[in-house]
Amino acid sequence: MARILVTDGMDKKAAAQLKEMGHELVEQHYAPEELKEELKSFDAVIVRSATKVRQEIIDAALETKQLKLIIRAGVGLDNIDVPYAMENGIQVNNTPNASSASVAELAIGHMFAISRYIHISNVTMRNGEWNKKAYKGIELAGKTLGLIGFGRIAKETAKKAHALGMKVLYTNRSGAKEGYDQYTFVSMDELLKKSDFISLHIPFNKEAGAVLSTKEFEMMKDGVYLVNCARGGVVDEEALIEALDSGKVAAAAVDVFEEEPTKNQKLYTHEKVSLTPHIGASTKEAQARIGEEIVDIVKNFFA
């Protein structure tokens, strides 16, 4: 049976199942230098977003060649040097199906928050302020939502937005998708120009950098609303702050940041920004589904 390290926590039921299957489970978070040493004695490691498995970590594990499997308990793999691990005989898996509904619900929730001033009125009322006249919002129904990326989470978001009466546009590197005729595939430029709300659903590519920066903000409608529950870095934070200050962006919702925990005080104190601390997949239901996927991955890999 396998010796498995869980660095960022996991669903208790799933952990119990792995132990029942005979695997040794160690649930402990390590700093990078400690992780280099500890990983040498494990067959598999399960991480979330907090633990980074970079080349130097993998190199250390390769000294004993015991590590055979890395599991990302979530969707994004940008905290793992996947090609390098795979080239060196270490399998990398994620759990792509588990959190789609949860992240989509958070994105929609943020749209309600910024369109109806829920985010800021919740703060000002606690300060004893009654700013009723200042908080004239807009309805989601009848507005155009542009989705950048059209994977599992974006499709869930589209379904929920469509049910609310929104017109949905999407752009995707692989082109239009069959079976989604209720939504409209457009180019990136057209999406930026036509959308009242824009929501990102793409991974972060370090080499490519931000997908939305000054040039892209200039193409958007005046008073557009922006939601990022995808990955930190896909939106240039400084360019976003400038767009918020100028009024180009009416309000933004941000769940993911260039640096986490974020130290960007201009962003996290901005009255036009609705904030959450990277909680897209943080529901009981999503974590249970992630746990189920992890159990299946481990079961199949070490069969």
GROMACS .gro file of C-alpha atoms in nm:
model
  303
    1MET     CA    1   0.000   0.000   0.000
    2ALA     CA    2   0.101   0.362  -0.051
    3ARG     CA    3   0.234   0.623   0.188
    4ILE     CA    4   0.044   0.944   0.106
    5LEU     CA    5   0.112   1.301   0.219
    6VAL     CA    6  -0.182   1.544   0.239
    7THR     CA    7  -0.041   1.895   0.266
    8ASP     CA    8  -0.346   2.124   0.255
    9GLY     CA    9  -0.619   1.915   0.415
   10MET     CA   10  -0.891   1.701   0.258
   11ASP     CA   11  -1.243   1.572   0.313
   12LYS     CA   12  -1.257   1.359   0.629
   13LYS     CA   13  -1.472   1.088   0.472
   14ALA     CA   14  -1.231   1.052   0.181
   15ALA     CA   15  -0.934   1.042   0.418
   16ALA     CA   16  -1.102   0.765   0.617
   17GLN     CA   17  -1.167   0.569   0.297
   18LEU     CA   18  -0.802   0.587   0.196
   19LYS     CA   19  -0.700   0.456   0.539
   20GLU     CA   20  -0.958   0.176   0.516
   21MET     CA   21  -0.801   0.077   0.184
   22GLY     CA   22  -0.476   0.022   0.373
   23HIS     CA   23  -0.288   0.337   0.276
   24GLU     CA   24  -0.083   0.532   0.527
   25LEU     CA   25  -0.207   0.892   0.534
   26VAL     CA   26  -0.003   1.178   0.679
   27GLU     CA   27  -0.191   1.509   0.697
   28GLN     CA   28   0.071   1.779   0.749
   29HIS     CA   29   0.160   2.108   0.579
   30TYR     CA   30   0.530   2.172   0.524
   31ALA     CA   31   0.723   2.482   0.423
   32PRO     CA   32   0.903   2.439   0.087
   33GLU     CA   33   1.244   2.348   0.234
   34GLU     CA   34   1.087   2.093   0.468
   35LEU     CA   35   0.872   1.955   0.188
   36LYS     CA   36   1.184   1.880  -0.018
   37GLU     CA   37   1.303   1.639   0.249
   38GLU     CA   38   0.970   1.494   0.352
   39LEU     CA   39   0.854   1.406   0.000
   40LYS     CA   40   1.146   1.168  -0.041
   41SER     CA   41   0.965   0.912   0.174
   42PHE     CA   42   0.616   0.933   0.018
   43ASP     CA   43   0.459   0.747  -0.274
   44ALA     CA   44   0.200   1.018  -0.339
   45VAL     CA   45   0.117   1.374  -0.238
   46ILE     CA   46  -0.221   1.546  -0.237
   47VAL     CA   47  -0.213   1.927  -0.254
   48ARG     CA   48  -0.453   2.217  -0.298
   49SER     CA   49  -0.347   2.567  -0.400
   50ALA     CA   50  -0.133   2.651  -0.096
   51THR     CA   51   0.142   2.398  -0.169
   52LYS     CA   52   0.363   2.462  -0.472
   53VAL     CA   53   0.528   2.158  -0.630
   54ARG     CA   54   0.800   2.319  -0.838
   55GLN     CA   55   1.100   2.170  -1.013
   56GLU     CA   56   1.328   2.193  -0.710
   57ILE     CA   57   1.073   2.004  -0.499
   58ILE     CA   58   1.041   1.737  -0.767
   59ASP     CA   59   1.422   1.711  -0.800
   60ALA     CA   60   1.449   1.642  -0.428
   61ALA     CA   61   1.184   1.369  -0.449
   62LEU     CA   62   1.365   1.213  -0.743
   63GLU     CA   63   1.665   1.141  -0.521
   64THR     CA   64   1.477   0.840  -0.379
   65LYS     CA   65   1.244   0.791  -0.678
   66GLN     CA   66   0.968   0.693  -0.435
   67LEU     CA   67   0.719   0.965  -0.535
   68LYS     CA   68   0.497   0.840  -0.818
   69LEU     CA   69   0.179   1.047  -0.797
   70ILE     CA   70   0.083   1.411  -0.739
   71ILE     CA   71  -0.287   1.491  -0.699
   72ARG     CA   72  -0.423   1.844  -0.714
   73ALA     CA   73  -0.743   1.855  -0.509
   74GLY     CA   74  -0.907   2.103  -0.743
   75VAL     CA   75  -0.897   2.211  -1.105
   76GLY     CA   76  -0.601   2.443  -1.167
   77LEU     CA   77  -0.256   2.292  -1.202
   78ASP     CA   78  -0.055   2.615  -1.213
   79ASN     CA   79   0.100   2.543  -0.870
   80ILE     CA   80   0.260   2.224  -1.006
   81ASP     CA   81   0.534   2.191  -1.270
   82VAL     CA   82   0.331   1.929  -1.455
   83PRO     CA   83   0.548   1.868  -1.765
   84TYR     CA   84   0.862   1.830  -1.554
   85ALA     CA   85   0.694   1.584  -1.318
   86MET     CA   86   0.553   1.378  -1.603
   87GLU     CA   87   0.888   1.374  -1.787
   88ASN     CA   88   1.041   1.224  -1.474
   89GLY     CA   89   0.787   0.948  -1.432
   90ILE     CA   90   0.559   1.116  -1.178
   91GLN     CA   91   0.190   1.108  -1.269
   92VAL     CA   92  -0.010   1.428  -1.210
   93ASN     CA   93  -0.389   1.428  -1.171
   94ASN     CA   94  -0.648   1.687  -1.076
   95THR     CA   95  -1.017   1.668  -0.988
   96PRO     CA   96  -1.180   1.867  -1.272
   97ASN     CA   97  -1.543   1.773  -1.220
   98ALA     CA   98  -1.593   1.831  -0.850
   99SER     CA   99  -1.601   2.208  -0.805
  100SER     CA  100  -1.770   2.335  -1.122
  101ALA     CA  101  -2.109   2.406  -0.964
  102SER     CA  102  -1.955   2.570  -0.656
  103VAL     CA  103  -1.732   2.809  -0.850
  104ALA     CA  104  -2.015   2.894  -1.089
  105GLU     CA  105  -2.244   2.978  -0.797
  106LEU     CA  106  -1.977   3.203  -0.646
  107ALA     CA  107  -1.935   3.386  -0.979
  108ILE     CA  108  -2.310   3.444  -1.003
  109GLY     CA  109  -2.321   3.547  -0.638
  110HIS     CA  110  -2.053   3.806  -0.700
  111MET     CA  111  -2.250   3.941  -0.998
  112PHE     CA  112  -2.547   4.002  -0.770
  113ALA     CA  113  -2.318   4.158  -0.509
  114ILE     CA  114  -2.156   4.415  -0.738
  115SER     CA  115  -2.467   4.497  -0.941
  116ARG     CA  116  -2.674   4.571  -0.628
  117TYR     CA  117  -2.402   4.718  -0.401
  118ILE     CA  118  -2.438   4.428  -0.159
  119HIS     CA  119  -2.062   4.415  -0.108
  120ILE     CA  120  -2.019   4.776   0.004
  121SER     CA  121  -2.355   4.839   0.173
  122ASN     CA  122  -2.280   4.546   0.401
  123VAL     CA  123  -1.974   4.742   0.515
  124THR     CA  124  -2.119   5.094   0.534
  125MET     CA  125  -2.427   4.988   0.728
  126ARG     CA  126  -2.201   4.831   0.991
  127ASN     CA  127  -2.047   5.178   1.018
  128GLY     CA  128  -2.390   5.327   1.091
  129GLU     CA  129  -2.438   5.472   0.740
  130TRP     CA  130  -2.772   5.468   0.556
  131ASN     CA  131  -2.672   5.531   0.194
  132LYS     CA  132  -2.996   5.425   0.030
  133LYS     CA  133  -2.987   5.689  -0.243
  134ALA     CA  134  -2.628   5.603  -0.340
  135TYR     CA  135  -2.701   5.238  -0.409
  136LYS     CA  136  -2.914   5.236  -0.722
  137GLY     CA  137  -2.806   4.915  -0.892
  138ILE     CA  138  -2.894   4.724  -1.208
  139GLU     CA  139  -3.070   4.395  -1.279
  140LEU     CA  140  -2.892   4.094  -1.428
  141ALA     CA  141  -3.190   4.000  -1.645
  142GLY     CA  142  -3.152   4.135  -1.996
  143LYS     CA  143  -2.781   4.201  -1.960
  144THR     CA  144  -2.507   4.041  -2.171
  145LEU     CA  145  -2.258   3.816  -1.995
  146GLY     CA  146  -1.928   3.744  -2.170
  147LEU     CA  147  -1.741   3.430  -2.063
  148ILE     CA  148  -1.369   3.414  -2.135
  149GLY     CA  149  -1.304   3.042  -2.159
  150PHE     CA  150  -1.573   2.777  -2.193
  151GLY     CA  151  -1.477   2.477  -1.984
  152ARG     CA  152  -1.680   2.299  -1.718
  153ILE     CA  153  -1.710   2.596  -1.482
  154ALA     CA  154  -1.796   2.842  -1.758
  155LYS     CA  155  -2.068   2.610  -1.886
  156GLU     CA  156  -2.219   2.589  -1.538
  157THR     CA  157  -2.202   2.967  -1.508
  158ALA     CA  158  -2.365   3.008  -1.850
  159LYS     CA  159  -2.651   2.777  -1.752
  160LYS     CA  160  -2.723   2.970  -1.434
  161ALA     CA  161  -2.690   3.310  -1.604
  162HIS     CA  162  -2.920   3.203  -1.887
  163ALA     CA  163  -3.181   3.095  -1.632
  164LEU     CA  164  -3.163   3.446  -1.485
  165GLY     CA  165  -3.245   3.596  -1.823
  166MET     CA  166  -2.896   3.699  -1.929
  167LYS     CA  167  -2.771   3.677  -2.286
  168VAL     CA  168  -2.452   3.471  -2.286
  169LEU     CA  169  -2.152   3.521  -2.514
  170TYR     CA  170  -1.840   3.309  -2.490
  171THR     CA  171  -1.495   3.292  -2.642
  172ASN     CA  172  -1.273   2.987  -2.640
  173ARG     CA  173  -0.940   2.890  -2.794
  174SER     CA  174  -1.088   2.575  -2.950
  175GLY     CA  175  -1.383   2.757  -3.111
  176ALA     CA  176  -1.761   2.714  -3.091
  177LYS     CA  177  -1.894   2.413  -2.900
  178GLU     CA  178  -2.165   2.181  -3.034
  179GLY     CA  179  -2.479   2.153  -2.826
  180TYR     CA  180  -2.463   2.504  -2.683
  181ASP     CA  181  -2.667   2.694  -2.940
  182GLN     CA  182  -2.844   2.892  -2.665
  183TYR     CA  183  -2.516   3.081  -2.620
  184THR     CA  184  -2.318   3.275  -2.883
  185PHE     CA  185  -1.955   3.213  -2.969
  186VAL     CA  186  -1.766   3.535  -3.051
  187SER     CA  187  -1.411   3.658  -3.085
  188MET     CA  188  -1.232   3.797  -2.782
  189ASP     CA  189  -1.253   4.151  -2.920
  190GLU     CA  190  -1.626   4.124  -2.982
  191LEU     CA  191  -1.686   3.985  -2.635
  192LEU     CA  192  -1.498   4.272  -2.475
  193LYS     CA  193  -1.693   4.530  -2.673
  194LYS     CA  194  -2.043   4.384  -2.625
  195SER     CA  195  -2.053   4.246  -2.270
  196ASP     CA  196  -2.215   4.418  -1.974
  197PHE     CA  197  -2.059   4.159  -1.742
  198ILE     CA  198  -1.736   3.969  -1.807
  199SER     CA  199  -1.638   3.654  -1.617
  200LEU     CA  200  -1.307   3.472  -1.658
  201HIS     CA  201  -1.279   3.093  -1.668
  202ILE     CA  202  -0.926   3.021  -1.786
  203PRO     CA  203  -0.597   2.899  -1.634
  204PHE     CA  204  -0.302   3.129  -1.576
  205ASN     CA  205  -0.012   3.101  -1.818
  206LYS     CA  206   0.296   3.260  -1.664
  207GLU     CA  207   0.467   3.306  -2.001
  208ALA     CA  208   0.162   3.471  -2.162
  209GLY     CA  209   0.086   3.688  -1.859
  210ALA     CA  210  -0.242   3.869  -1.795
  211VAL     CA  211  -0.527   3.814  -2.040
  212LEU     CA  212  -0.694   4.140  -1.936
  213SER     CA  213  -0.474   4.449  -1.907
  214THR     CA  214  -0.494   4.814  -2.011
  215LYS     CA  215  -0.549   4.743  -2.381
  216GLU     CA  216  -0.838   4.505  -2.312
  217PHE     CA  217  -1.001   4.735  -2.057
  218GLU     CA  218  -1.000   5.015  -2.311
  219MET     CA  219  -1.200   4.796  -2.550
  220MET     CA  220  -1.476   4.727  -2.296
  221LYS     CA  221  -1.803   4.912  -2.253
  222ASP     CA  222  -1.799   5.202  -2.011
  223GLY     CA  223  -1.940   5.078  -1.682
  224VAL     CA  224  -1.870   4.709  -1.741
  225TYR     CA  225  -1.873   4.466  -1.447
  226LEU     CA  226  -1.586   4.217  -1.409
  227VAL     CA  227  -1.572   3.885  -1.222
  228ASN     CA  228  -1.260   3.676  -1.170
  229CYS     CA  229  -1.306   3.344  -0.990
  230ALA     CA  230  -1.052   3.172  -1.218
  231ARG     CA  231  -0.686   3.234  -1.137
  232GLY     CA  232  -0.478   3.518  -1.002
  233GLY     CA  233  -0.266   3.674  -1.274
  234VAL     CA  234  -0.516   3.645  -1.559
  235VAL     CA  235  -0.621   4.002  -1.475
  236ASP     CA  236  -0.356   4.274  -1.438
  237GLU     CA  237  -0.444   4.409  -1.092
  238GLU     CA  238  -0.291   4.753  -1.145
  239ALA     CA  239  -0.472   4.794  -1.477
  240LEU     CA  240  -0.794   4.687  -1.305
  241ILE     CA  241  -0.751   4.948  -1.031
  242GLU     CA  242  -0.696   5.218  -1.296
  243ALA     CA  243  -1.011   5.104  -1.480
  244LEU     CA  244  -1.211   5.113  -1.157
  245ASP     CA  245  -1.084   5.460  -1.070
  246SER     CA  246  -1.168   5.595  -1.415
  247GLY     CA  247  -1.517   5.443  -1.416
  248LYS     CA  248  -1.446   5.222  -1.717
  249VAL     CA  249  -1.519   4.928  -1.484
  250ALA     CA  250  -1.823   4.996  -1.267
  251ALA     CA  251  -1.728   4.728  -1.017
  252ALA     CA  252  -1.524   4.410  -0.996
  253ALA     CA  253  -1.548   4.085  -0.803
  254VAL     CA  254  -1.224   3.907  -0.721
  255ASP     CA  255  -1.176   3.565  -0.561
  256VAL     CA  256  -0.821   3.502  -0.684
  257PHE     CA  257  -0.512   3.722  -0.671
  258GLU     CA  258  -0.165   3.764  -0.818
  259GLU     CA  259  -0.025   3.694  -0.472
  260GLU     CA  260  -0.212   3.496  -0.208
  261PRO     CA  261  -0.279   3.608   0.057
  262THR     CA  262  -0.300   3.935  -0.132
  263LYS     CA  263  -0.094   4.233  -0.019
  264ASN     CA  264  -0.247   4.468  -0.277
  265GLN     CA  265  -0.406   4.718  -0.040
  266LYS     CA  266  -0.535   4.938  -0.322
  267LEU     CA  267  -0.735   4.644  -0.448
  268TYR     CA  268  -0.866   4.494  -0.127
  269THR     CA  269  -0.972   4.833   0.015
  270HIS     CA  270  -1.135   4.959  -0.306
  271GLU     CA  271  -1.504   5.035  -0.251
  272LYS     CA  272  -1.589   4.910  -0.601
  273VAL     CA  273  -1.447   4.563  -0.539
  274SER     CA  274  -1.625   4.260  -0.393
  275LEU     CA  275  -1.370   4.026  -0.238
  276THR     CA  276  -1.347   3.664  -0.130
  277PRO     CA  277  -1.029   3.474  -0.026
  278HIS     CA  278  -1.007   3.210  -0.304
  279ILE     CA  279  -1.315   3.017  -0.189
  280GLY     CA  280  -1.455   2.906  -0.525
  281ALA     CA  281  -1.444   2.537  -0.435
  282SER     CA  282  -1.500   2.590  -0.062
  283THR     CA  283  -1.838   2.428  -0.020
  284LYS     CA  284  -1.914   2.109   0.172
  285GLU     CA  285  -2.054   1.954  -0.144
  286ALA     CA  286  -1.753   2.037  -0.362
  287GLN     CA  287  -1.504   1.913  -0.104
  288ALA     CA  288  -1.695   1.586  -0.072
  289ARG     CA  289  -1.692   1.542  -0.451
  290ILE     CA  290  -1.320   1.627  -0.464
  291GLY     CA  291  -1.260   1.365  -0.197
  292GLU     CA  292  -1.449   1.106  -0.399
  293GLU     CA  293  -1.240   1.183  -0.709
  294ILE     CA  294  -0.919   1.156  -0.509
  295VAL     CA  295  -1.018   0.816  -0.373
  296ASP     CA  296  -1.089   0.693  -0.725
  297ILE     CA  297  -0.754   0.825  -0.854
  298VAL     CA  298  -0.559   0.658  -0.572
  299LYS     CA  299  -0.756   0.334  -0.603
  300ASN     CA  300  -0.690   0.309  -0.977
  301PHE     CA  301  -0.327   0.417  -0.961
  302PHE     CA  302  -0.220   0.180  -0.682
  303ALA     CA  303  -0.443  -0.111  -0.788
   0.00000   0.00000   0.00000
